[in-house]
Amino acid sequence: KTKYVKEGRLGDDGTIFNEVLAYDPGRMFVLRIQKPPKNFPFMNVYRDMWTVVYFDPADGGKTKVTVRGHGFRDIEEAKRFRSFFEGGNKATLDALVKHFQKPQVP
């Protein structure tokens, strides 16, 4: 379950319900939207898309996270959907970086 806004509660009609299709602990997971939020603007194309999230070791004991969206058709609604998720995924990854950054020690 995911929400893009702070208002409401997880599980309300603004929640995106995702289904995990594959999971390789510590390495990757694959998910797709099972139930979109109310008034979702991409109702004709969301079922075609799935997301793969990869976790790879990086220098300094860090982890590189890569997100790849798949299944976008070559139609206008799917192109807008892809753009929507590119922005959303970037915001999510930026928030994760901020959350996990350690304060610099002088």
Coordinates of N, CA and C in Angstrom, one line a residue:
K1 N 0.9 -1.2 0.0 CA 0.0 0.0 0.0 C 0.9 1.2 0.0
T2 N 0.5 2.2 -0.8 CA 1.3 3.5 -0.9 C 0.3 4.6 -1.1
K3 N 0.8 5.8 -0.6 CA 0.1 7.0 -0.8 C 1.1 8.1 -1.2
Y4 N 0.6 9.0 -2.1 CA 1.5 10.1 -2.5 C 1.2 11.4 -1.7
V5 N 0.2 11.4 -0.9 CA -0.1 12.6 -0.1 C -0.2 12.2 1.4
K6 N 0.1 13.2 2.3 CA 0.0 12.9 3.7 C -1.4 12.8 4.2
E7 N -2.3 13.5 3.6 CA -3.7 13.5 4.1 C -4.3 12.1 4.0
G8 N -5.2 11.9 4.9 CA -5.9 10.6 4.9 C -5.1 9.6 5.6
R9 N -5.5 8.3 5.4 CA -4.8 7.2 6.1 C -4.5 6.1 5.0
L10 N -3.5 5.3 5.3 CA -3.1 4.2 4.4 C -4.3 3.2 4.4
G11 N -4.8 2.9 3.2 CA -5.9 2.0 3.1 C -7.2 2.8 2.6
D12 N -7.2 4.1 2.7 CA -8.4 4.9 2.3 C -8.4 4.9 0.7
D13 N -9.4 5.6 0.2 CA -9.6 5.6 -1.3 C -8.5 6.3 -2.1
G14 N -7.5 6.9 -1.4 CA -6.4 7.5 -2.0 C -5.2 6.6 -2.0
T15 N -5.3 5.4 -1.6 CA -4.2 4.4 -1.5 C -4.0 3.7 -2.8
I16 N -2.8 3.5 -3.2 CA -2.5 2.5 -4.3 C -2.2 1.2 -3.6
F17 N -2.9 0.2 -4.1 CA -2.6 -1.2 -3.6 C -1.7 -1.9 -4.6
N18 N -0.6 -2.3 -4.2 CA 0.4 -3.0 -5.1 C 0.4 -4.5 -4.8
E19 N 0.8 -5.2 -5.8 CA 0.9 -6.7 -5.7 C 2.4 -7.0 -6.0
V20 N 3.0 -7.8 -5.1 CA 4.4 -8.2 -5.3 C 4.4 -9.4 -6.2
L21 N 5.0 -9.3 -7.4 CA 5.1 -10.4 -8.4 C 6.3 -11.3 -8.2
A22 N 7.4 -10.7 -7.7 CA 8.6 -11.5 -7.5 C 9.4 -10.8 -6.4
Y23 N 10.2 -11.6 -5.7 CA 11.0 -11.0 -4.6 C 12.2 -11.9 -4.4
D24 N 13.4 -11.2 -4.5 CA 14.7 -11.9 -4.3 C 15.3 -11.1 -3.2
P25 N 15.2 -11.6 -1.9 CA 15.7 -10.8 -0.8 C 17.1 -10.1 -0.9
G26 N 17.1 -8.8 -0.7 CA 18.3 -8.1 -0.7 C 18.8 -7.8 -2.1
R27 N 18.1 -8.2 -3.2 CA 18.5 -8.0 -4.5 C 17.5 -7.3 -5.4
M28 N 16.2 -7.7 -5.3 CA 15.2 -7.1 -6.2 C 13.8 -7.5 -5.8
F29 N 12.9 -6.6 -6.2 CA 11.5 -7.0 -6.1 C 10.7 -6.4 -7.3
V30 N 9.6 -7.1 -7.7 CA 8.8 -6.7 -8.8 C 7.4 -6.5 -8.3
L31 N 6.8 -5.3 -8.7 CA 5.4 -5.1 -8.2 C 4.6 -4.4 -9.4
R32 N 3.3 -4.5 -9.2 CA 2.4 -3.9 -10.1 C 1.2 -3.4 -9.3
I33 N 0.5 -2.4 -9.9 CA -0.7 -1.9 -9.2 C -1.8 -2.9 -9.3
Q34 N -2.3 -3.3 -8.2 CA -3.4 -4.2 -8.1 C -4.8 -3.4 -8.1
K35 N -4.7 -2.3 -7.3 CA -5.9 -1.4 -7.3 C -5.4 0.1 -7.2
P36 N -5.8 0.9 -8.2 CA -5.3 2.3 -8.1 C -6.2 3.1 -7.2
P37 N -5.7 4.3 -6.8 CA -6.5 5.1 -6.0 C -7.7 5.7 -6.7
K38 N -8.7 6.2 -6.0 CA -9.9 6.8 -6.6 C -9.5 7.9 -7.5
N39 N -10.1 8.0 -8.6 CA -9.9 9.1 -9.6 C -8.5 9.0 -10.2
F40 N -7.9 7.9 -10.3 CA -6.6 7.7 -10.9 C -6.8 8.0 -12.4
P41 N -5.9 8.8 -12.9 CA -6.1 9.3 -14.3 C -5.7 8.3 -15.4
F42 N -5.2 7.1 -15.0 CA -4.6 6.2 -16.0 C -5.3 4.9 -16.0
M43 N -6.6 4.8 -15.9 CA -7.3 3.6 -15.7 C -7.2 2.6 -16.9
N44 N -7.0 3.1 -18.0 CA -6.9 2.3 -19.2 C -5.6 1.6 -19.4
V45 N -4.6 2.0 -18.7 CA -3.2 1.5 -19.0 C -2.5 0.9 -17.7
Y46 N -3.0 1.2 -16.5 CA -2.2 0.8 -15.4 C -1.9 -0.7 -15.3
R47 N -2.9 -1.5 -15.8 CA -2.7 -3.0 -15.7 C -1.6 -3.5 -16.6
D48 N -1.1 -2.7 -17.6 CA 0.0 -3.1 -18.5 C 1.3 -3.0 -17.9
M49 N 1.5 -2.2 -16.8 CA 2.8 -1.7 -16.3 C 3.1 -2.5 -15.0
W50 N 4.5 -2.8 -14.9 CA 5.0 -3.3 -13.7 C 6.4 -2.6 -13.4
T51 N 6.8 -2.7 -12.2 CA 8.0 -2.0 -11.8 C 9.0 -3.0 -11.2
V52 N 10.3 -2.9 -11.6 CA 11.3 -3.7 -11.0 C 12.2 -2.8 -10.2
V53 N 12.5 -3.1 -8.9 CA 13.4 -2.4 -8.1 C 14.6 -3.3 -7.8
Y54 N 15.8 -2.8 -8.2 CA 17.0 -3.5 -7.9 C 17.8 -2.9 -6.8
F55 N 18.5 -3.7 -6.0 CA 19.4 -3.3 -5.0 C 20.8 -3.9 -5.3
D56 N 21.8 -3.0 -5.5 CA 23.2 -3.4 -5.8 C 24.1 -2.8 -4.8
P57 N 25.1 -3.6 -4.4 CA 26.2 -3.0 -3.5 C 26.9 -1.8 -4.1
A58 N 27.2 -0.8 -3.3 CA 28.0 0.3 -3.8 C 29.1 0.6 -2.8
D59 N 30.0 1.4 -3.3 CA 31.2 1.7 -2.4 C 30.8 2.3 -1.1
G60 N 31.6 2.0 -0.1 CA 31.4 2.6 1.3 C 30.2 1.9 2.0
G61 N 29.9 0.7 1.7 CA 28.8 0.0 2.3 C 27.4 0.5 2.0
K62 N 27.3 1.3 0.9 CA 26.0 1.8 0.5 C 25.3 0.9 -0.5
T63 N 24.1 1.2 -0.8 CA 23.3 0.4 -1.7 C 22.8 1.3 -2.8
K64 N 23.0 0.9 -4.1 CA 22.5 1.5 -5.2 C 21.1 1.0 -5.5
V65 N 20.1 1.9 -5.6 CA 18.7 1.4 -5.8 C 18.4 1.9 -7.2
T66 N 17.9 1.0 -8.1 CA 17.5 1.3 -9.5 C 16.1 0.9 -9.6
V67 N 15.3 1.8 -10.2 CA 13.9 1.5 -10.5 C 13.6 1.5 -12.0
R68 N 13.0 0.5 -12.5 CA 12.7 0.4 -13.9 C 11.2 0.0 -14.1
G69 N 10.5 0.9 -14.9 CA 9.1 0.6 -15.2 C 9.1 -0.1 -16.6
H70 N 8.2 -1.0 -16.7 CA 8.0 -1.8 -17.9 C 6.5 -1.9 -18.3
G71 N 6.3 -2.2 -19.6 CA 5.0 -2.5 -20.0 C 4.2 -1.3 -20.5
F72 N 4.9 -0.2 -20.8 CA 4.2 1.0 -21.3 C 3.9 0.9 -22.8
R73 N 2.7 1.0 -23.2 CA 2.3 0.9 -24.6 C 2.6 2.3 -25.3
D74 N 2.6 2.3 -26.6 CA 2.9 3.5 -27.4 C 1.6 4.2 -27.7
I75 N 0.9 4.6 -26.7 CA -0.3 5.4 -26.8 C -0.2 6.6 -25.9
E76 N -1.0 7.6 -26.1 CA -0.8 8.9 -25.4 C -1.0 8.7 -23.9
E77 N -2.1 8.0 -23.5 CA -2.3 7.8 -22.0 C -1.1 7.1 -21.3
A78 N -0.6 6.1 -22.0 CA 0.6 5.4 -21.4 C 1.8 6.3 -21.4
K79 N 2.0 7.2 -22.3 CA 3.1 8.1 -22.3 C 3.0 9.0 -21.1
R80 N 1.7 9.5 -20.8 CA 1.5 10.4 -19.7 C 1.7 9.6 -18.4
F81 N 1.3 8.4 -18.4 CA 1.4 7.5 -17.2 C 2.9 7.3 -16.9
R82 N 3.7 7.0 -17.9 CA 5.1 6.8 -17.7 C 5.8 8.1 -17.1
S83 N 5.4 9.2 -17.7 CA 6.0 10.5 -17.2 C 5.6 10.7 -15.7
F84 N 4.3 10.4 -15.4 CA 3.9 10.5 -14.0 C 4.7 9.6 -13.1
F85 N 5.0 8.4 -13.5 CA 5.8 7.5 -12.6 C 7.2 7.9 -12.6
E86 N 7.8 8.4 -13.6 CA 9.2 8.8 -13.6 C 9.3 9.9 -12.6
G87 N 8.4 10.9 -12.5 CA 8.5 11.9 -11.5 C 8.2 11.4 -10.1
G88 N 7.3 10.5 -10.0 CA 7.0 9.9 -8.7 C 8.1 9.1 -8.1
N89 N 8.7 8.3 -9.0 CA 9.8 7.5 -8.6 C 11.0 8.3 -8.2
K90 N 11.3 9.4 -8.9 CA 12.4 10.3 -8.6 C 12.2 10.9 -7.2
A91 N 11.0 11.3 -7.0 CA 10.7 11.9 -5.7 C 10.8 10.9 -4.5
T92 N 10.4 9.7 -4.8 CA 10.5 8.6 -3.8 C 12.0 8.3 -3.5
L93 N 12.8 8.2 -4.5 CA 14.2 7.9 -4.4 C 14.9 9.0 -3.7
D94 N 14.6 10.3 -4.1 CA 15.2 11.4 -3.4 C 14.9 11.5 -1.9
A95 N 13.7 11.1 -1.6 CA 13.3 11.1 -0.2 C 14.0 10.0 0.6
L96 N 14.2 8.8 -0.1 CA 15.0 7.8 0.6 C 16.5 8.2 0.8
V97 N 17.1 8.9 -0.2 CA 18.4 9.4 0.0 C 18.5 10.3 1.2
K98 N 17.6 11.2 1.2 CA 17.5 12.2 2.4 C 17.4 11.5 3.7
H99 N 16.5 10.5 3.7 CA 16.2 9.8 5.0 C 17.4 9.0 5.5
F100 N 18.2 8.4 4.6 CA 19.3 7.6 5.0 C 20.6 8.3 5.0
Q101 N 20.7 9.5 4.6 CA 22.0 10.2 4.7 C 22.4 10.4 6.1
K102 N 23.6 10.1 6.4 CA 24.2 10.3 7.7 C 24.7 11.7 7.8
P103 N 24.5 12.4 9.0 CA 25.1 13.7 9.2 C 26.6 13.6 9.1
Q104 N 27.2 14.7 8.5 CA 28.7 14.7 8.3 C 29.3 15.1 9.7
V105 N 30.3 14.3 10.1 CA 31.0 14.6 11.4 C 32.2 15.5 11.1
P106 N 32.2 16.6 11.8 CA 33.3 17.6 11.6 C 34.7 17.1 11.9

